[in-house]
Coordinates of C-alpha atoms in Angstrom, one line a residue:
M1 CA 0.0 0.0 0.0
K2 CA 1.2 3.5 -0.8
L3 CA 1.0 6.2 1.9
E4 CA 1.4 9.6 0.4
A5 CA 2.3 12.5 2.7
N6 CA 0.6 15.8 2.0
P7 CA 2.9 18.6 0.9
G8 CA 5.3 19.7 3.7
N9 CA 4.8 16.6 5.8
L10 CA 7.6 14.4 4.6
T11 CA 9.6 15.1 7.8
S12 CA 9.5 12.8 10.8
S13 CA 6.3 13.2 12.7
K14 CA 8.1 14.4 15.9
K15 CA 9.3 17.5 13.8
V16 CA 5.8 18.4 12.6
K17 CA 4.7 21.7 14.3
D18 CA 1.1 21.9 13.4
N19 CA -1.8 20.2 15.3
K20 CA -2.9 17.9 12.6
S21 CA -3.1 14.2 13.5
I22 CA -1.3 11.6 11.5
E23 CA -4.7 10.4 10.2
D24 CA -5.3 13.8 8.7
R25 CA -1.8 14.1 7.2
F26 CA -1.7 10.9 5.3
V27 CA -3.8 9.7 2.4
Y28 CA -4.3 6.0 1.7
K29 CA -4.3 4.5 -1.7
D30 CA -5.8 1.0 -1.8
D31 CA -8.7 -1.1 -2.9
D32 CA -11.9 0.9 -3.1
Q33 CA -14.6 0.0 -0.5
I34 CA -17.0 -2.5 -2.0
D35 CA -20.5 -1.2 -1.2
K36 CA -23.2 -3.3 -2.7
A37 CA -26.5 -4.7 -1.6
F38 CA -26.6 -8.3 -0.5
D39 CA -26.2 -10.2 -3.7
W40 CA -28.1 -13.5 -3.8
T41 CA -26.4 -14.4 -7.1
Q42 CA -23.1 -14.1 -5.5
F43 CA -24.4 -16.1 -2.5
T44 CA -25.4 -18.9 -4.9
R45 CA -22.1 -18.7 -6.7
L46 CA -20.2 -19.1 -3.4
F47 CA -22.1 -22.1 -2.4
G48 CA -21.8 -23.6 -5.8
Y49 CA -18.3 -24.7 -4.7
M50 CA -20.1 -27.2 -2.4
K51 CA -22.0 -29.0 -5.2
P52 CA -19.3 -31.6 -6.1
Y53 CA -19.0 -32.7 -2.5
A54 CA -22.6 -32.3 -1.4
R55 CA -23.6 -35.1 -3.7
Q56 CA -21.0 -37.4 -2.1
M57 CA -21.5 -36.6 1.6
L58 CA -24.7 -34.6 2.0
P59 CA -26.9 -37.8 2.4
L60 CA -24.8 -39.0 5.3
V61 CA -24.6 -35.5 6.8
S62 CA -28.4 -35.1 6.4
V63 CA -29.1 -38.4 8.2
M64 CA -26.8 -37.5 11.1
M65 CA -28.4 -34.1 11.2
I66 CA -31.9 -35.3 11.3
L67 CA -31.1 -38.1 13.7
G68 CA -29.5 -35.6 16.1
T69 CA -32.4 -33.2 15.8
I70 CA -35.1 -35.8 16.4
T71 CA -33.3 -37.1 19.5
K72 CA -33.0 -33.6 20.9
L73 CA -36.7 -32.8 20.3
T74 CA -37.7 -36.1 21.9
V75 CA -36.0 -35.5 25.3
P76 CA -38.5 -32.8 26.5
F77 CA -41.4 -35.0 25.5
L78 CA -40.1 -37.9 27.6
T79 CA -39.5 -35.5 30.4
S80 CA -43.2 -34.5 30.4
L81 CA -44.2 -38.1 30.4
A82 CA -41.9 -38.8 33.4
I83 CA -43.6 -35.9 35.3
D84 CA -47.2 -36.6 34.4
R85 CA -47.2 -40.4 34.5
A86 CA -44.3 -41.5 36.7
I87 CA -43.5 -38.7 39.2
A88 CA -46.8 -36.8 39.7
P89 CA -49.7 -38.7 37.9
K90 CA -53.2 -37.6 38.4
D91 CA -54.1 -40.7 40.4
G92 CA -51.2 -40.1 42.8
N93 CA -49.5 -43.5 42.2
T94 CA -45.9 -42.9 41.2
S95 CA -44.2 -45.5 39.0
L96 CA -40.5 -46.0 39.6
P97 CA -40.2 -48.7 36.8
L98 CA -41.6 -46.3 34.3
L99 CA -39.3 -43.5 35.5
Y100 CA -36.3 -45.9 35.1
I101 CA -37.4 -46.8 31.6
L102 CA -37.9 -43.2 30.6
T103 CA -34.5 -42.2 32.2
G104 CA -32.8 -45.0 30.3
C105 CA -34.4 -43.8 27.0
V106 CA -33.2 -40.2 27.7
I107 CA -29.6 -41.5 28.3
L108 CA -29.8 -43.6 25.1
L109 CA -31.1 -40.5 23.1
Y110 CA -28.2 -38.4 24.4
L111 CA -25.8 -41.1 23.3
V112 CA -27.3 -41.3 19.8
Q113 CA -27.2 -37.5 19.6
W114 CA -23.5 -37.5 20.7
I115 CA -22.5 -40.1 18.0
A116 CA -24.5 -38.4 15.3
G117 CA -22.8 -35.1 16.2
I118 CA -19.3 -36.7 15.9
Y119 CA -19.9 -38.0 12.4
R120 CA -21.7 -34.8 11.3
I121 CA -18.8 -32.6 12.4
K122 CA -16.3 -35.0 10.8
Y123 CA -17.9 -34.9 7.4
T124 CA -18.8 -31.3 7.4
N125 CA -15.2 -30.4 8.1
V126 CA -14.1 -32.6 5.2
I127 CA -16.5 -30.8 2.9
G128 CA -15.6 -27.4 4.2
Q129 CA -11.8 -27.9 3.8
R130 CA -12.2 -29.2 0.3
V131 CA -14.3 -26.2 -0.7
I132 CA -11.7 -23.8 0.8
Y133 CA -9.0 -25.8 -1.1
D134 CA -10.8 -25.4 -4.4
L135 CA -11.6 -21.7 -3.9
R136 CA -8.1 -20.8 -2.9
G137 CA -6.7 -22.8 -5.8
D138 CA -9.0 -21.1 -8.3
L139 CA -8.1 -17.7 -7.0
F140 CA -4.3 -18.4 -7.2
K141 CA -4.6 -19.9 -10.7
H142 CA -6.6 -16.9 -11.9
I143 CA -4.1 -14.4 -10.4
Q144 CA -1.3 -16.2 -12.3
K145 CA -3.1 -15.5 -15.5
L146 CA -3.7 -11.8 -14.9
S147 CA -1.8 -9.2 -16.9
F148 CA 1.0 -6.9 -15.8
N149 CA -1.4 -3.9 -15.6
F150 CA -3.4 -5.7 -12.8
F151 CA -0.2 -5.8 -10.6
D152 CA 0.8 -2.3 -11.6
K153 CA -2.2 -0.9 -9.8
R154 CA -2.1 -3.1 -6.7
P155 CA 0.4 -3.6 -3.9
A156 CA 1.5 -7.2 -3.4
G157 CA 0.2 -7.2 0.2
S158 CA -3.3 -6.4 -1.0
V159 CA -3.2 -9.4 -3.4
L160 CA -1.8 -11.6 -0.6
V161 CA -4.8 -10.7 1.7
R162 CA -7.3 -12.0 -0.8
V163 CA -5.6 -15.4 -1.1
T164 CA -5.0 -15.8 2.6
N165 CA -7.2 -13.8 5.0
D166 CA -10.3 -13.5 2.9
I167 CA -10.3 -17.2 2.0
N168 CA -9.6 -18.2 5.6
S169 CA -12.6 -16.1 6.8
L170 CA -14.9 -18.5 4.9
Q171 CA -13.7 -21.6 6.7
D172 CA -16.2 -21.4 9.5
L173 CA -19.1 -20.8 7.1
F174 CA -18.3 -23.9 5.1
T175 CA -17.2 -26.2 7.9
N176 CA -20.0 -25.4 10.5
G177 CA -22.2 -22.6 9.3
V178 CA -24.1 -24.2 6.5
V179 CA -24.9 -27.4 8.4
N180 CA -25.8 -25.6 11.6
L181 CA -28.1 -23.4 9.5
M182 CA -29.9 -26.5 8.3
I183 CA -30.1 -28.0 11.7
D184 CA -31.4 -24.8 13.3
C185 CA -34.1 -24.4 10.6
V186 CA -35.2 -28.1 11.0
Q187 CA -35.2 -27.7 14.8
L188 CA -37.2 -24.5 14.6
A189 CA -39.8 -26.1 12.4
G190 CA -40.0 -29.1 14.6
I191 CA -40.3 -27.1 17.8
M192 CA -43.1 -24.8 16.3
I193 CA -45.1 -27.9 15.3
I194 CA -44.7 -29.5 18.7
L195 CA -45.6 -26.3 20.6
L196 CA -48.8 -26.0 18.5
L197 CA -49.6 -29.7 19.1
I198 CA -49.1 -29.4 22.9
N199 CA -51.3 -26.2 23.2
W200 CA -52.0 -24.0 20.2
K201 CA -53.0 -21.0 22.3
L202 CA -49.8 -21.0 24.3
G203 CA -47.7 -21.7 21.2
L204 CA -49.1 -18.7 19.3
A205 CA -48.8 -16.4 22.3
V206 CA -45.1 -17.3 22.7
M207 CA -44.3 -17.0 19.0
V208 CA -45.9 -13.5 18.6
T209 CA -42.6 -12.0 19.7
V210 CA -40.6 -13.6 16.8
P211 CA -41.7 -11.0 14.1
I212 CA -40.8 -8.2 16.5
M213 CA -37.3 -9.6 16.9
F214 CA -36.8 -10.0 13.1
L215 CA -38.1 -6.5 12.5
I216 CA -35.5 -5.0 14.8
S217 CA -32.6 -7.2 13.6
T218 CA -33.1 -6.4 9.9
K219 CA -32.4 -2.7 10.7
L220 CA -28.9 -3.7 11.6
R221 CA -28.0 -5.9 8.6
Q222 CA -26.9 -3.3 6.1
T223 CA -24.8 -1.5 8.7
I224 CA -23.1 -4.7 9.9
R225 CA -22.3 -5.8 6.3
I226 CA -20.6 -2.5 5.5
A227 CA -18.8 -2.6 8.9
W228 CA -17.2 -6.0 8.1
Q229 CA -16.2 -4.9 4.6
D230 CA -14.4 -2.0 6.3
V231 CA -12.6 -4.5 8.6
R232 CA -11.4 -6.5 5.5
L233 CA -10.2 -3.3 3.9
K234 CA -8.3 -2.1 6.9
N235 CA -6.6 -5.6 7.2
S236 CA -5.7 -5.4 3.6
R237 CA -4.0 -2.0 4.2
I238 CA -2.0 -3.4 7.1
N239 CA -0.8 -6.4 5.1
S240 CA 0.1 -4.2 2.1
H241 CA 2.1 -1.8 4.2
L242 CA 3.7 -4.7 6.1
N243 CA 4.8 -6.3 2.8
E244 CA 6.2 -3.0 1.6
S245 CA 8.0 -2.3 4.8
I246 CA 9.7 -5.6 4.8
Q247 CA 10.8 -5.3 1.2
G248 CA 12.1 -1.8 1.8
I249 CA 13.6 -2.2 5.3
R250 CA 17.1 -1.4 4.0
V251 CA 16.0 1.9 2.6
T252 CA 14.0 2.7 5.7
Q253 CA 17.0 2.1 8.0
A254 CA 19.5 3.8 5.6
Y255 CA 17.4 7.0 5.8
T256 CA 16.6 6.5 9.5
Q257 CA 12.9 6.6 8.9
E258 CA 12.0 3.8 11.3
Q259 CA 9.9 6.2 13.5
E260 CA 8.0 7.5 10.5
N261 CA 7.3 4.0 9.3
M262 CA 6.1 3.1 12.8
N263 CA 3.8 6.1 12.8
Y264 CA 2.3 4.9 9.4
F265 CA 1.7 1.5 10.9
D266 CA 0.2 2.9 14.1
V267 CA -2.4 4.8 12.1
M268 CA -3.4 1.7 10.2
N269 CA -3.3 -0.5 13.2
A270 CA -5.5 1.9 15.1
D271 CA -7.9 2.1 12.2
S272 CA -8.1 -1.7 12.0
R273 CA -8.8 -1.9 15.8
K274 CA -11.5 0.7 15.6
A275 CA -13.1 -1.0 12.6
W276 CA -13.1 -4.4 14.3
N277 CA -14.5 -3.0 17.5
K278 CA -17.3 -1.3 15.6
A279 CA -18.2 -4.4 13.6
S280 CA -17.9 -6.6 16.7
A281 CA -20.1 -4.3 18.8
M282 CA -22.8 -4.4 16.0
N283 CA -22.5 -8.2 16.0
Q284 CA -23.1 -8.4 19.7
G285 CA -26.2 -6.3 19.3
F286 CA -28.1 -9.4 18.1
G287 CA -27.5 -11.3 21.4
P288 CA -29.4 -8.8 23.7
I289 CA -32.2 -8.5 21.1
I290 CA -32.7 -12.3 21.3
E291 CA -32.4 -12.3 25.1
I292 CA -34.9 -9.5 25.6
T293 CA -37.4 -11.0 23.2
G294 CA -36.9 -14.4 24.8
G295 CA -37.6 -12.8 28.2
F296 CA -40.9 -11.4 27.0
G297 CA -41.7 -14.9 25.6
T298 CA -40.9 -16.5 28.9
L299 CA -43.2 -14.1 30.8
I300 CA -46.0 -14.9 28.4
L301 CA -45.3 -18.6 28.8
F302 CA -45.6 -18.7 32.6
W303 CA -48.4 -16.1 32.8
L304 CA -50.7 -17.9 30.3
G305 CA -49.4 -21.3 31.3
A306 CA -50.5 -20.8 34.9
H307 CA -54.0 -19.9 33.7
L308 CA -54.1 -23.0 31.4
I309 CA -53.0 -25.3 34.2
Q310 CA -55.7 -23.9 36.6
S311 CA -58.3 -24.3 33.9
G312 CA -57.2 -27.9 33.3
E313 CA -56.1 -27.3 29.7
L314 CA -52.4 -28.0 30.4
T315 CA -50.6 -30.4 32.7
I316 CA -47.5 -29.5 34.8
G317 CA -45.4 -31.9 32.7
A318 CA -46.6 -30.3 29.5
L319 CA -45.7 -26.9 30.9
V320 CA -42.2 -28.1 31.8
A321 CA -41.8 -29.6 28.3
F322 CA -43.2 -26.4 26.8
S323 CA -40.7 -24.4 28.8
T324 CA -37.9 -26.6 27.5
Y325 CA -39.0 -26.4 23.9
V326 CA -39.3 -22.6 24.2
S327 CA -35.8 -22.4 25.6
N328 CA -34.6 -24.6 22.7
F329 CA -36.6 -22.3 20.4
W330 CA -34.7 -19.2 21.3
D331 CA -31.3 -20.9 21.0
P332 CA -31.5 -21.6 17.3
I333 CA -33.0 -18.2 16.7
N334 CA -30.0 -16.7 18.5
R335 CA -27.6 -18.9 16.4
L336 CA -29.4 -17.9 13.2
G337 CA -28.8 -14.2 14.1
Q338 CA -25.1 -15.1 14.7
M339 CA -25.1 -17.1 11.5
Y340 CA -26.4 -14.1 9.6
N341 CA -23.6 -12.1 11.0
Q342 CA -21.2 -14.8 10.0
L343 CA -22.7 -14.7 6.5
L344 CA -22.2 -11.0 6.3
V345 CA -18.5 -11.4 7.2
A346 CA -18.3 -14.1 4.5
M347 CA -20.0 -12.0 1.9
A348 CA -17.7 -9.1 2.6
S349 CA -14.7 -11.5 1.9
S350 CA -16.4 -13.2 -1.0
E351 CA -17.1 -9.9 -2.7
R352 CA -13.3 -9.2 -2.6
I353 CA -12.5 -12.7 -3.8
F354 CA -15.0 -12.6 -6.7
E355 CA -13.8 -9.1 -7.6
Y356 CA -10.4 -10.7 -8.4
L357 CA -12.0 -13.8 -10.0
D358 CA -14.1 -11.6 -12.3
E359 CA -11.0 -9.5 -13.3
E360 CA -10.4 -10.4 -16.9
P361 CA -6.7 -10.4 -18.2
M362 CA -6.2 -7.5 -20.5
V363 CA -3.8 -9.7 -22.5
Q364 CA -5.3 -13.0 -23.4
D365 CA -5.5 -15.5 -26.3
K366 CA -8.0 -14.9 -29.1
P367 CA -10.6 -17.6 -29.4
D368 CA -8.9 -18.7 -32.7
A369 CA -5.3 -18.2 -31.5
K370 CA -2.9 -20.9 -32.8
P371 CA 0.4 -22.1 -31.4
L372 CA 3.4 -20.3 -32.7
P373 CA 5.7 -22.8 -34.5
T374 CA 9.5 -22.7 -33.9
I375 CA 10.6 -19.3 -35.1
R376 CA 13.6 -17.9 -36.9
G377 CA 13.3 -14.6 -35.1
D378 CA 12.4 -11.9 -37.7
I379 CA 10.6 -9.1 -35.8
Q380 CA 8.8 -6.1 -37.1
L381 CA 7.1 -3.2 -35.3
K382 CA 4.8 -1.3 -37.6
K383 CA 3.5 2.1 -36.4
V384 CA 3.3 0.9 -32.8
I385 CA 1.5 3.2 -30.4
F386 CA 1.1 2.3 -26.8
E387 CA -0.5 4.1 -23.8
Y388 CA -0.3 2.9 -20.2
E389 CA -3.1 5.2 -19.5
P390 CA -5.4 6.9 -22.1
G391 CA -3.8 10.1 -23.3
R392 CA -0.3 9.2 -22.0
A393 CA 1.6 7.7 -25.0
A394 CA 4.7 5.7 -24.0
L395 CA 5.4 4.9 -27.7
K396 CA 4.5 7.1 -30.6
G397 CA 4.4 5.3 -33.9
I398 CA 7.5 3.0 -33.6
D399 CA 8.7 1.4 -36.8
L400 CA 11.5 -1.2 -36.4
D401 CA 12.7 -4.1 -38.5
V402 CA 14.9 -6.8 -36.9
L403 CA 16.4 -9.7 -38.8
A404 CA 16.7 -13.2 -37.2
G405 CA 19.9 -13.5 -35.3
Q406 CA 20.5 -9.7 -35.0
S407 CA 21.4 -8.1 -31.7
I408 CA 19.5 -4.8 -31.1
A409 CA 20.5 -2.4 -28.4
L410 CA 17.9 0.0 -27.1
V411 CA 19.3 3.1 -25.5
G412 CA 17.9 6.4 -24.3
H413 CA 17.0 8.4 -21.2
T414 CA 14.8 7.0 -18.5
G415 CA 11.2 6.9 -19.7
S416 CA 12.2 6.9 -23.4
G417 CA 10.3 3.6 -24.0
K418 CA 13.1 1.0 -24.0
S419 CA 11.4 -1.4 -21.4
T420 CA 8.0 -0.7 -23.0
I421 CA 9.2 -2.1 -26.3
I422 CA 10.5 -5.4 -24.8
N423 CA 7.3 -5.7 -22.7
L424 CA 5.2 -5.4 -25.9
I425 CA 7.4 -8.0 -27.8
G426 CA 6.7 -10.5 -24.9
R427 CA 3.0 -9.4 -25.1
F428 CA 2.9 -8.5 -21.4
Y429 CA 0.9 -5.6 -22.6
D430 CA -1.2 -5.2 -25.8
I431 CA -0.3 -2.4 -28.1
T432 CA -2.8 0.5 -28.5
S433 CA -2.5 0.5 -32.3
G434 CA -0.2 -0.8 -34.9
Q435 CA 1.2 -4.3 -35.3
I436 CA 4.1 -6.5 -34.0
T437 CA 4.9 -9.5 -36.0
I438 CA 7.4 -12.4 -35.5
D439 CA 8.3 -14.2 -38.7
G440 CA 5.3 -12.4 -40.3
R441 CA 2.8 -13.6 -37.7
D442 CA 0.9 -11.0 -35.7
I443 CA 1.7 -11.9 -32.0
R444 CA -1.9 -11.3 -31.1
D445 CA -2.9 -14.2 -33.4
V446 CA -0.8 -16.8 -31.5
T447 CA -1.1 -18.3 -28.0
L448 CA 0.7 -16.5 -25.2
Q449 CA 2.3 -19.7 -24.0
S450 CA 3.8 -20.6 -27.4
L451 CA 5.0 -17.0 -27.8
R452 CA 6.7 -16.7 -24.4
E453 CA 8.2 -20.2 -24.5
Q454 CA 10.4 -18.9 -27.3
I455 CA 11.4 -15.7 -25.4
G456 CA 14.0 -15.5 -22.6
I457 CA 14.3 -12.4 -20.4
V458 CA 17.1 -11.5 -18.0
L459 CA 16.2 -8.5 -15.8
Q460 CA 18.4 -6.1 -13.8
D461 CA 16.7 -7.1 -10.6
T462 CA 16.7 -10.9 -11.2
F463 CA 14.4 -12.9 -9.0
I464 CA 15.8 -15.9 -7.0
F465 CA 13.2 -18.3 -5.6
S466 CA 13.5 -20.1 -2.3
G467 CA 15.1 -23.5 -3.1
T468 CA 18.4 -24.8 -4.3
I469 CA 20.8 -23.2 -6.8
R470 CA 20.0 -26.1 -9.1
D471 CA 16.3 -25.6 -8.9
N472 CA 16.7 -21.9 -9.7
I473 CA 18.7 -22.5 -12.8
R474 CA 16.3 -25.3 -13.9
F475 CA 13.4 -22.9 -13.7
G476 CA 14.4 -22.0 -17.3
R477 CA 13.5 -25.5 -18.4
L478 CA 12.0 -27.8 -15.8
N479 CA 12.8 -31.1 -17.6
A480 CA 16.5 -30.3 -17.9
S481 CA 19.0 -32.9 -16.6
D482 CA 21.6 -32.1 -13.9
E483 CA 24.3 -32.3 -16.5
E484 CA 22.5 -29.7 -18.6
V485 CA 22.0 -27.4 -15.6
E486 CA 25.7 -27.6 -14.8
A487 CA 26.7 -27.1 -18.4
A488 CA 24.6 -23.9 -18.6
A489 CA 26.3 -22.6 -15.4
K490 CA 29.8 -23.4 -16.8
S491 CA 29.0 -21.5 -20.0
V492 CA 28.3 -18.2 -18.0
D493 CA 31.2 -18.8 -15.6
A494 CA 28.8 -19.4 -12.7
H495 CA 30.1 -22.9 -11.9
E496 CA 33.1 -21.7 -10.1
F497 CA 31.3 -19.7 -7.4
I498 CA 28.6 -22.3 -7.1
M499 CA 31.1 -25.0 -6.2
K500 CA 32.5 -22.8 -3.5
L501 CA 29.1 -22.7 -1.8
P502 CA 28.6 -25.1 1.2
R503 CA 26.6 -27.7 -0.8
G504 CA 27.4 -26.6 -4.3
Y505 CA 24.3 -26.9 -6.6
E506 CA 22.2 -28.2 -3.7
T507 CA 22.8 -25.1 -1.6
E508 CA 19.5 -23.7 -0.4
V509 CA 18.9 -20.0 -1.0
E510 CA 16.3 -17.9 0.6
E511 CA 13.7 -15.7 -1.2
R512 CA 15.3 -13.3 -3.6
G513 CA 18.7 -14.9 -3.0
S514 CA 19.7 -12.5 -0.2
A515 CA 22.8 -14.6 0.7
L516 CA 24.2 -14.1 -2.9
S517 CA 25.8 -11.0 -4.3
M518 CA 24.1 -9.1 -7.0
G519 CA 26.7 -10.4 -9.5
Q520 CA 26.1 -14.0 -8.5
R521 CA 22.4 -13.6 -8.8
Q522 CA 22.8 -12.2 -12.3
L523 CA 25.1 -15.1 -13.3
L524 CA 22.4 -17.5 -12.2
S525 CA 19.8 -15.6 -14.3
F526 CA 22.1 -15.9 -17.3
A527 CA 22.5 -19.6 -16.7
R528 CA 18.7 -19.9 -16.4
A529 CA 18.2 -18.1 -19.7
L530 CA 20.8 -20.2 -21.5
L531 CA 19.2 -23.4 -20.3
A532 CA 15.8 -22.2 -21.6
N533 CA 17.4 -21.9 -25.1
P534 CA 15.0 -19.2 -26.3
R535 CA 14.9 -18.0 -29.9
I536 CA 14.5 -14.4 -28.8
L537 CA 16.6 -13.1 -25.8
I538 CA 15.9 -9.9 -23.9
L539 CA 18.5 -8.4 -21.6
D540 CA 17.0 -5.6 -19.6
E541 CA 19.8 -3.8 -17.9
A542 CA 21.2 -7.3 -17.2
T543 CA 24.7 -6.2 -16.5
A544 CA 23.9 -2.9 -14.6
S545 CA 24.4 -4.4 -11.2
I546 CA 27.5 -6.4 -12.1
D547 CA 31.0 -5.1 -11.2
T548 CA 33.6 -4.5 -13.9
E549 CA 35.5 -7.7 -13.1
T550 CA 32.4 -9.9 -13.2
E551 CA 31.3 -8.1 -16.4
V552 CA 34.5 -9.0 -18.1
K553 CA 34.1 -12.6 -17.1
I554 CA 30.7 -12.9 -18.7
Q555 CA 31.4 -11.1 -21.9
D556 CA 32.5 -14.3 -23.6
A557 CA 29.5 -16.1 -22.1
L558 CA 27.2 -13.4 -23.5
K559 CA 28.6 -14.0 -26.9
I560 CA 27.6 -17.7 -26.5
L561 CA 24.2 -16.7 -25.1
L562 CA 23.5 -14.3 -28.0
R563 CA 24.8 -16.5 -30.8
G564 CA 22.1 -17.5 -33.3
R565 CA 19.4 -15.7 -31.4
T566 CA 17.5 -12.5 -32.0
S567 CA 18.4 -10.3 -29.0
F568 CA 17.3 -7.0 -27.5
I569 CA 19.7 -5.4 -25.1
V570 CA 18.5 -2.5 -22.9
A571 CA 21.5 -0.7 -21.4
H572 CA 22.5 2.5 -19.8
R573 CA 26.1 1.5 -19.7
L574 CA 26.9 2.2 -23.4
S575 CA 30.2 0.4 -23.3
T576 CA 28.3 -3.0 -23.1
I577 CA 26.4 -2.5 -26.4
R578 CA 29.1 -1.2 -28.8
H579 CA 29.2 -4.6 -30.6
A580 CA 25.4 -4.8 -31.2
D581 CA 24.3 -5.2 -34.8
K582 CA 22.0 -2.3 -34.5
I583 CA 21.6 0.4 -31.9
V584 CA 18.2 2.1 -31.6
V585 CA 18.2 5.5 -29.8
L586 CA 14.8 6.4 -28.2
D587 CA 13.6 9.6 -26.9
H588 CA 10.1 10.3 -25.4
G589 CA 8.7 7.2 -27.1
E590 CA 10.1 7.9 -30.6
I591 CA 13.1 6.5 -32.5
K592 CA 15.6 9.3 -33.0
E593 CA 18.5 7.3 -34.5
E594 CA 19.4 3.8 -35.8
G595 CA 22.7 2.3 -36.8
T596 CA 25.9 0.6 -35.6
H597 CA 28.1 2.1 -32.9
H598 CA 30.5 3.3 -35.5
E599 CA 27.8 4.8 -37.6
L600 CA 26.2 6.7 -34.8
T601 CA 29.4 8.0 -33.3
S602 CA 30.3 9.5 -36.6
R603 CA 27.3 11.7 -36.4
D604 CA 26.7 14.6 -34.1
G605 CA 23.4 13.2 -32.8
V606 CA 21.6 12.0 -29.7
Y607 CA 23.7 8.8 -29.3
N608 CA 26.9 10.9 -29.3
G609 CA 25.4 13.1 -26.7
L610 CA 24.6 10.1 -24.4
I611 CA 28.2 8.9 -24.7
E612 CA 29.7 12.3 -23.9
A613 CA 27.3 12.6 -20.9
Q614 CA 28.6 9.3 -19.6
F615 CA 32.2 10.2 -20.0
R616 CA 31.7 13.4 -18.1
F617 CA 30.8 11.4 -15.0
L618 CA 33.7 9.0 -15.3

């Protein structure tokens, strides 16, 4: 997440002289608050993930659920029989044998209820975890397919929250919530029928309070849903800033901005706490509503029940059973209120999850796209215009012809369009207008996978994954043998430093290869690219972070790497591209000059100016 200070507030907070709070001084840029009405279509879509497993396990879960409910509803009935026929019958003759039998039946019913509950919980947990597994898998797979522009607009922490926290918040709903909802509905229906059968007058009198309770509770629903959305948003901000802080800890400490960073975090942490307290307080509002309503129901029960007993319409045992059923009646209503709150929390998370799942990649295969066959490497850019945002052209009508096997150097000031060109060749973005062809085929007419399989990219900030050195090199071609991995490393002079590591090629490296030097990480990326054996190779400032001694070592390796391949070399260090077949000089999205190093230095043009500028700082 980005936190932008208002003008004049970039100093440490302890130096700020005005009375503005930190909350007033900083502006958050993050996901927009999702504010929609309860969407039953989305609700159905979410529970659609249960269908494949419901068919397998729902019959067994339903049997256990019904069995547990029946046993629970039978116990008060047996209690009334024990009172009216065994303990205090009308004729005054108590019956201990009948009492023992009824007591044994109650114990047996509780045992059945316990066993049914064990199996119900077991199978609902299995269903719930499988649903979460599928949902998380679908979200991750979809994110993998999204285009660069999606990640350009969102901090990594915000994306992380969707895959972890938002998915995890649905676990209770799928493992317990759905089945408990069914149990409570069945139990409520059963209790209402039994109450009316015992005494319809008393039953209707007690249930008259239910509509009042629902009328009050519905007023809170919209507010509660928005409150839980706000909680998810605040948590997303914390995770985004946490990710950014960890990634940038070296810069933070180098500029001694730890206190300012802590102030940022304190603001978001306080916001999260306040949002949680607010949503939680609204949640708890359901409990008192149920209790107060239940209290009125109990008053009605005993007031009218006493009159019915005096008139002979109701027995003492029936009143005790009625009281137990009423108590059991309010419990599921209370749980339904909590369930609705849980559902609101889940809907807030599902809205954020489906927002990502509904995001369409801006770059994707056409319906009739065909695989790109093995290419020679002839590339043409014809009147290519590209805009990252409407009205802001990064490339302005680029025309460029590249023959197979040629090495093309792209040079120019920062923002001139060098990296944009290589991103368009790999079709990480789609051009606004014009055409890019490889061997005469428009790259928009071929599948992305077949295109990118024949393109290798080495970046300035190469990424090293957690795992072994061997695995990181093999990432270029997963089916490569150990011998091929080592041969690629030897070709770029990486073998020597690898063998000096504690376990050689089996040495474990942490995320981003923090234990390796910049030069060593770059050598691994060269080995990875060589192993992939691409027809088109792109080096985006690939030697910028390598010291002069290491650069000299890999010059011969680069010649091997570039041989027979069409290559694009983006470089600020002009000494590294003097042997390129063609140098393309860019300025503000336009090609200003083309030619070899010798041809361009013989002119008094932009390229000569760049060289002179570099020499002035040597």
